[in-house]
Amino acid sequence: MLNKKWLLTLIAILALLLTLVACSSSDTSDETTADETVAEETTDDETMAEDQSDDAAMEEESSGSAMDSEAAMVADEFFSQEQYDRSMRQMTMEAEGPADQPWIQMLEPEMIDTSEYAKEGPYTFCFSNAGVNNPWRVVGYTTMLAEVDLHPEIEEFIHVDAEGSDEKQISDIADLVAGGNCDVLIVSPNTTAALTPAVEQACEELPVLVFDRGVFTECPVSFIQPIGGYAFGQAGAQYIIDNCEGDCNVLALRILPGVDVLEERWAAAKIAFEGADNINVVGVEFGDGDNAKVKSIVTDYLDRFGHIDAVWMDAGATAVAALEAFEDAGADYPIIVGEDQQDFLVKWQENGLSGISPTFPTFQWRTPIIAGLHVMNGEEVPAVWRLPQPTITNENLDTYVQPNMPPLHYAMCGCEDMPGFPENWGGQ
Amino acid sequence: MTTAEQPILEVRGITKRFPGVVALNNVSAQFMPGEVHAVVGENGAGKSTLMKVMVGAYRPDGGEIIFRGEKVAFAHPKEAQEAGISIIYQEFNLLPDRTVAQNVFFGREPSRYGLVNQRELNQKTVEVLRELGAENMFQPTAPLHTLSVAEQQIVEIAKAIAFDSKVLIMDEPTAALSMTEVQLLTDLIDKLLERNLAIVFISHRFREVFDLSQKISVLKDGQYIGTLKTAETDANEVIEMMVGRPLDSYFPGLATPEEIGAVKVSVRNGSNDFLKNINLDLCAGEIVGVSGLQGSGRTELAQALFGVEPFHEGTVAINGKALQVNSPTIAIRNKMGFVTEDRKAEGIFPNQPIRDNILLTVRTLQALVKRISRDGVTGQPNLVSDLSHQVDVRASSSDQEVQYLSGGNQQKVVLAKWLASTAEIFIFDEPTRGIDVEAKAAIHEMIRELARRGAAILMISSELPEIIGMSDRIIVMWDGTIYGELPSGATESEIMKLATGHSNGNANGSNSE
Amino acid sequence: MSELTTTNNGPSTWQRFAARARSVNPIYVIMILLLLGVGYLNPRFLEVNGFLAFLRRAAPIMILTAGQLYVLVSGGFDLSVGSIVTLVVIGGALMIDNDPANTWWVILVLLAGGVVVGLVNGFIVAYLKVPSLIATLGMLLVLRGAGLYWSGGAPRGYLTDNFRIFGRGNIENLPLVDKFPYAVIVLAIVGILATYLFHRMVYGRQLLALGDNPRAAKLSGVRTNRVRILAFVISAVSAVIAGILLGGFSGVNIEAGTGLELQAISAAVLGGAVLLGGSGSVPAAMAGALALELLFALLNLLGLPKPLRDAVQGLIIISAVAYAALGTRRSK
Amino acid sequence: MTTVSLSNMQQRIRASQIPPVYAILVVVFVGAIIIDAIFGRGQMLSGPILTNMVVRSVALGIVAVGQTYVMIGASIDLSVAFMISVTAVLASFVMQGDPNKVLIAVVIVFLVGILIGLVNGLIITKLKVNPFIATLGVGLLLKGFLNASFTNFVGAVPASFQTLGYGEIGPIPVSILMLLGVALIGGFILQRTRYGAHLYGVGGSEEVARLSGLRTDRVLIMAHIICAITAVISGLFIVSRLRSGAPWVGPDGLYDLESIAAVVVGGTALSGGKGGVAGTIAGVLIFAILDTMFNQIGMDAFLKQFLRGAIIILAVASYTYRYKGEVA
């Protein structure tokens, strides 16, 4: 029996060591990435902090470690200085096209010829969707279906849902291509890297349009995306930096790693925070988009640090949960970065918060259908169809609050004038 | 058999200790080829431990084992088997979802480079079965679960001798067999003796011990008491050696006519998938013995009465009131109790304390949301301790989990469970199976005592002496019917004739004295 | 407990104390140690209000674990509870339809729905004889699909404040504590009821017998199907209650229940429940759930990243079960 | 004699062991074609769609073969999803797109997989931890290890390695041949080797196996190692399809629960001792047919999930409902 006990202990220790080793090794790799990608002022900040008093040093240390934790890390492949610069530039530009129809506006378009794909109607449009597994995608997909209905020349619209699995989406795309019915293939990739080969294969057979998340290939006829994650992340971070008085404890909440759109948001925010001297990022956490987790995380941080002055989020779905954590703890509302979801907008308006909502607009789901029809008509489309990315601020908040819409409806759907609104979107 | 031969297997001064117990203390014995050597003793006397030491399942703390003239120390039963000592355990050790051949050669399949040679496997199986005279009974490729219990026993023996065994150890091989099947086993053993095997045989059934063996060794409390030649001794002498004192009588007396009361259970034309046209009356105060071969419908009769596999046709009346006993719950509500054959699988709750085992049945009569009384029921707060005294459970406390009790004590707990439910009609299926002599007598006494207090009792048993010794009336089943009824005092041969479907003349395979 | 022994010298007080100490489920010790650890790092946890706030957060998983224990003791698993929680949150919001007046009947409908799901689970296991691992796995998919289909993939409608009060609200201005979470009251009621039913009522004993030896239970008169189905109903209803609290705590969310089933099973096992049935304790299982939550809080306070929490959870449940398994073998 | 040969023939048919799940497979396939013909585009029988249907089941099929082993051994493995992730991540991390590193990467992932299988087996057999908890725990450990070390897609496999996922030999994709190979070898070992016979024995009754002189622990540990190996193969296939590995590829594919469901639908009992690879492959194909049909008729994803759950329950119930004993 003694034997078994020892075995148990041994395995326990082994496993613990394994995890510790894994953890520490990842720390080292973090440092290198951080060094490579992030401006060098950080190190100076840290050395300065060490000279201060014990308590402050503790805080600074934890802030330093927060920015060095895995959650704060930005992988090389997800950061591109060029793209970052492009986003920053485009945020200040006026888009081409009608301002009241942002889904057909474009920024810095490089038009390409598509006459090789021109074809007589009626058309079959195929759509390989990463999933309709969150409200953003539900609103987007509903909007896309409404757009399809606007065009009688689209006779059939085949939608295949990958249910959030890369492997399934690869098979789905192969199925659609093999079926031979599709005139256009629209892809909203589940993850960037994984879907690249499948999209490449599809490109050989038919015109492909990619939107929402990207792929590592330029073979699609057009890649449709709003200005992008950098702009989103930077806008929120900059608002916090500008509106925070004195030294400011900031909690950064992310959904999950590895999605380029989300990685870019954090990368830009990280650069902004590290460039500001009034910001102390006390934590960077993944909340999985789960309200309960986010609420628990925020509550724990409030317990740990006493006060949190601002919350930066890479996606607004859990913004309300984060705010409720402050309410429940009896703390003052923080400066908050949310998104264009109605529950957040309503809360923002009701409580007169200091907030900002960069958006990743759901109106982009209309664009692929429109682009697809351009391609079918042999009309020019931009190789990269860069859509504008409006931001909701304290000033224009009232125009986006729609009490008749469900709480998780996204205001920036561009769907208000479409047939079936608001019922098809769950409104009343 | 000649005694001039050398023993093929010998144990000398074997001692085996478990924490707190000396299971074997300096035990010695010799086993001769061509001889059946019975080892008897009460439960806990050390029989099974001795067998396990011989095949290397346990390592002895002292003493030595001599096999074919050489000292051996097996690390695992497999080593013993490879050397030529096979063991058949009490419970079937077969795989129901595998074929006969896969079972016979399980663990030592004929193979090359790890690949099983299927043809050779089946061929060898047929050969082994032929040696046992069973090659025509079933195919080597038949899935085991399609075989009858007796056929499975043959597979078990085939498995043991498939190796070129010199010694075959059988731990209660007849426990699950009925009488004709025991006869089959006897024939098999004769065949094995022709091959000059030494057979070591553990049994609680004296009939078989005396029928089969040439020698009897007795163990008591881990001590070797002595070895007797079967031909020169009798049951009384052996029992005296086993328990250390003479037992006057196996069985309590029968019921007197005035003790037998009104009819408590009455079945008319009862039939279901297993039973045909059952007509049966059970009276208060009497013990009705049920005899019959395995598969004759004995257990099915019990299950039908108790509502486990109810009668589809016919009528059942309890205390004169006709009712459908479609579930054990209904049976229990009508004051029936069922002490099942397989205590481990059907009787006890191993991880629950004694008290909850005893009180379970009475609690099934209560509403699910009734508050429990820890050691009893409302009005009888000390029911557990009362009943434990009554059936004489030996345990340190009623908190003790039943898994830690001996078989006899577990059976007493099961009995107490039914006493707690204030049953008046009891069905006992093999009530003393695998229980040692002393506990057996105690249980027999308890059954009779129940009858004296006015309970109606149906007792199924494969042991004819038990049937004859206990029953006020004997019914014999054959092929799903009650084939005949005999008064108390019937002889074994009378019972056997009915049990084999022959009301007169020579019963095939019957075993007269 | 000496009524059965023939030789009874009466154990000394010290022996009795030692025996009782040994019989205390180690999970309580672990829980208290974790609480002290958390309290050392953040004294707020040891204050009444801080602790109550923590209990409020832990209440859903503790309730879920109490319900899961019933199924575990019967010898089964209930993997569908996470989906039930999600369905409660989504369905609650849909049915309430932003009108606080609907809350009360919606809660009743949700509870009734829980009963139905439990009945179906139990029916599939008890009558169709599908092993519960598979039956409730299937039910997990069915409910998740149903919930999402019903709502079209995104919840519609808010959970009104009077619905959320159970998971989020406090009774204010009490003496001693200035606020007392409703969730803790719900937790206490459910905990006491579940404990009482399991440990003090006939049903608990029948359930233990069923899990320990189903065949023997049937032959002893236990209506096994009824007892088994009731266990699934209790589990499903506890999941509904947990869902109401969780929805109250965190609002509308389609991820609300994801992964909770495995966490509840782990917690019950930490509390000494034996998989495949026959042994378990409601308070210990709930303590297991609380200990798990405390552990997460501790790791968070230590600043350990989330991935390590998974690893530590894995390590701890393996160790706990191994410890119990080796322990029982030793005592045999 | 005639009766003997007749019964012999019957037994041969029984011994040829076409699992009953094939009846369900045929029904589902025919049903899917009919439904597709009515509501879909009637393309189910076209070559590319059929091929793709099988390719769809490669990753699940391979790991389900391994899951069959542990489940025949009356165990279960919930850690396969994370093993797949570990393999995918580690392989692409080591390869870094360099064809020369393929071999070393493959060796490493197999060693790691075998180690994990060994740990699973040791915890279950030596520490006597219930396999459900043991592999759940190991899965959590792997998850922690993965997420602590890698938060993204890391590295990449070289294009040559992607032949595994996308290559074709003649008209047949390499991946299908790989599934076929794993299934055949898996089935062969179970049906024709001593080890297979022993595994059935250990699953049927550990007691019997032990008393028959088997080292049951080793047999079961081996089953877990085999399962881990199939998870590694599956992971390599997935990473070759995805070009790069990420920690979530395994759990996102639900390979743990789906492989168990496929095995059980294929007729292997949770209680062990019977079943086989042939049934499992049929179970996997049933899921693939349903998936393809749902895609073809444009079924709502949520309804799909609903139906998948219902079908798992019904398929298993079709074997079990006649059983008389108690099931938990």
Short mmCIF file of N, CA and C in Angstrom, two decimals, chain B residues 332-379:
data_model
loop_
_atom_site.label_atom_id
_atom_site.label_comp_id
_atom_site.label_asym_id
_atom_site.label_seq_id
_atom_site.Cartn_x
_atom_site.Cartn_y
_atom_site.Cartn_z
N ILE B 332 -44.40 -7.79 -1.53
CA ILE B 332 -43.97 -7.37 -0.19
C ILE B 332 -45.14 -6.77 0.59
N ARG B 333 -45.97 -6.00 -0.13
CA ARG B 333 -47.13 -5.44 0.55
C ARG B 333 -48.07 -6.53 1.05
N ASN B 334 -48.02 -7.69 0.41
CA ASN B 334 -48.84 -8.80 0.86
C ASN B 334 -48.07 -9.76 1.75
N LYS B 335 -47.05 -9.21 2.38
CA LYS B 335 -46.31 -9.92 3.41
C LYS B 335 -45.57 -11.14 2.89
N MET B 336 -45.01 -10.99 1.70
CA MET B 336 -44.13 -12.04 1.21
C MET B 336 -42.68 -11.58 1.35
N GLY B 337 -41.80 -12.57 1.50
CA GLY B 337 -40.37 -12.29 1.54
C GLY B 337 -39.64 -13.28 0.66
N PHE B 338 -38.51 -12.87 0.10
CA PHE B 338 -37.82 -13.71 -0.88
C PHE B 338 -36.32 -13.66 -0.59
N VAL B 339 -35.81 -14.72 0.00
CA VAL B 339 -34.37 -14.80 0.25
C VAL B 339 -33.77 -15.48 -0.96
N THR B 340 -33.06 -14.69 -1.77
CA THR B 340 -32.67 -15.17 -3.09
C THR B 340 -31.45 -16.08 -3.04
N GLU B 341 -31.24 -16.73 -4.17
CA GLU B 341 -30.18 -17.70 -4.33
C GLU B 341 -28.81 -17.04 -4.30
N ASP B 342 -28.71 -15.94 -5.05
CA ASP B 342 -27.40 -15.31 -5.22
C ASP B 342 -27.31 -14.10 -4.29
N ARG B 343 -26.76 -14.38 -3.12
CA ARG B 343 -26.75 -13.36 -2.07
C ARG B 343 -26.02 -12.10 -2.52
N LYS B 344 -24.88 -12.30 -3.17
CA LYS B 344 -24.05 -11.16 -3.55
C LYS B 344 -24.76 -10.28 -4.57
N ALA B 345 -25.39 -10.92 -5.56
CA ALA B 345 -25.98 -10.14 -6.65
C ALA B 345 -27.39 -9.68 -6.32
N GLU B 346 -28.07 -10.41 -5.45
CA GLU B 346 -29.49 -10.12 -5.29
C GLU B 346 -29.92 -9.85 -3.85
N GLY B 347 -29.03 -10.03 -2.92
CA GLY B 347 -29.48 -9.93 -1.54
C GLY B 347 -28.95 -8.73 -0.78
N ILE B 348 -27.65 -8.52 -0.82
CA ILE B 348 -27.07 -7.52 0.08
C ILE B 348 -26.74 -6.22 -0.65
N PHE B 349 -26.58 -5.18 0.14
CA PHE B 349 -26.11 -3.90 -0.35
C PHE B 349 -24.74 -3.68 0.29
N PRO B 350 -23.70 -4.06 -0.42
CA PRO B 350 -22.39 -4.21 0.22
C PRO B 350 -21.86 -2.94 0.88
N ASN B 351 -22.13 -1.79 0.27
CA ASN B 351 -21.55 -0.56 0.81
C ASN B 351 -22.43 0.13 1.84
N GLN B 352 -23.56 -0.46 2.16
CA GLN B 352 -24.44 0.17 3.14
C GLN B 352 -24.25 -0.53 4.50
N PRO B 353 -24.48 0.21 5.55
CA PRO B 353 -24.34 -0.40 6.87
C PRO B 353 -25.40 -1.48 7.12
N ILE B 354 -25.14 -2.31 8.09
CA ILE B 354 -26.06 -3.39 8.42
C ILE B 354 -27.46 -2.84 8.64
N ARG B 355 -27.54 -1.71 9.37
CA ARG B 355 -28.87 -1.22 9.73
C ARG B 355 -29.70 -0.86 8.50
N ASP B 356 -29.06 -0.26 7.50
CA ASP B 356 -29.84 0.13 6.34
C ASP B 356 -30.19 -1.08 5.48
N ASN B 357 -29.33 -2.10 5.51
CA ASN B 357 -29.67 -3.34 4.82
C ASN B 357 -30.92 -3.97 5.44
N ILE B 358 -30.91 -4.00 6.76
CA ILE B 358 -32.04 -4.66 7.44
C ILE B 358 -33.33 -3.87 7.24
N LEU B 359 -33.20 -2.55 7.25
CA LEU B 359 -34.42 -1.74 7.23
C LEU B 359 -34.94 -1.43 5.82
N LEU B 360 -34.18 -1.84 4.79
CA LEU B 360 -34.56 -1.38 3.46
C LEU B 360 -35.97 -1.83 3.07
N THR B 361 -36.25 -3.12 3.26
CA THR B 361 -37.53 -3.61 2.78
C THR B 361 -38.69 -2.94 3.49
N VAL B 362 -38.56 -2.80 4.79
CA VAL B 362 -39.67 -2.15 5.50
C VAL B 362 -39.81 -0.70 5.03
N ARG B 363 -38.69 -0.12 4.64
CA ARG B 363 -38.77 1.26 4.15
C ARG B 363 -39.40 1.34 2.76
N THR B 364 -39.31 0.27 1.99
CA THR B 364 -39.96 0.35 0.68
C THR B 364 -41.48 0.34 0.83
N LEU B 365 -41.94 0.00 2.02
CA LEU B 365 -43.39 0.04 2.25
C LEU B 365 -43.84 1.44 2.64
N GLN B 366 -42.87 2.31 2.89
CA GLN B 366 -43.22 3.65 3.34
C GLN B 366 -43.18 4.64 2.18
N ALA B 367 -43.78 5.81 2.40
CA ALA B 367 -43.72 6.86 1.39
C ALA B 367 -42.28 7.31 1.24
N LEU B 368 -41.92 7.72 0.02
CA LEU B 368 -40.54 8.12 -0.24
C LEU B 368 -40.12 9.31 0.60
N VAL B 369 -41.09 10.16 0.96
CA VAL B 369 -40.73 11.36 1.71
C VAL B 369 -41.02 11.22 3.20
N LYS B 370 -41.12 9.98 3.64
CA LYS B 370 -41.29 9.80 5.08
C LYS B 370 -39.92 9.92 5.76
N ARG B 371 -39.94 10.56 6.93
CA ARG B 371 -38.70 10.69 7.66
C ARG B 371 -38.29 9.32 8.19
N ILE B 372 -37.00 9.01 8.09
CA ILE B 372 -36.58 7.70 8.57
C ILE B 372 -36.28 7.74 10.06
N SER B 373 -36.42 6.59 10.65
CA SER B 373 -35.96 6.43 12.02
C SER B 373 -34.70 5.60 11.90
N ARG B 374 -33.63 6.06 12.56
CA ARG B 374 -32.31 5.53 12.26
C ARG B 374 -32.21 4.02 12.45
N ASP B 375 -32.66 3.55 13.59
CA ASP B 375 -32.44 2.15 13.93
C ASP B 375 -33.72 1.35 13.96
N GLY B 376 -34.75 1.85 13.31
CA GLY B 376 -35.97 1.08 13.36
C GLY B 376 -37.06 1.76 12.57
N VAL B 377 -38.27 1.51 12.96
CA VAL B 377 -39.38 2.19 12.33
C VAL B 377 -40.23 2.79 13.43
N THR B 378 -41.13 3.62 13.03
CA THR B 378 -42.00 4.25 14.03
C THR B 378 -42.66 3.16 14.87
N GLY B 379 -42.58 3.32 16.17
CA GLY B 379 -43.16 2.30 17.06
C GLY B 379 -42.17 1.22 17.44
#
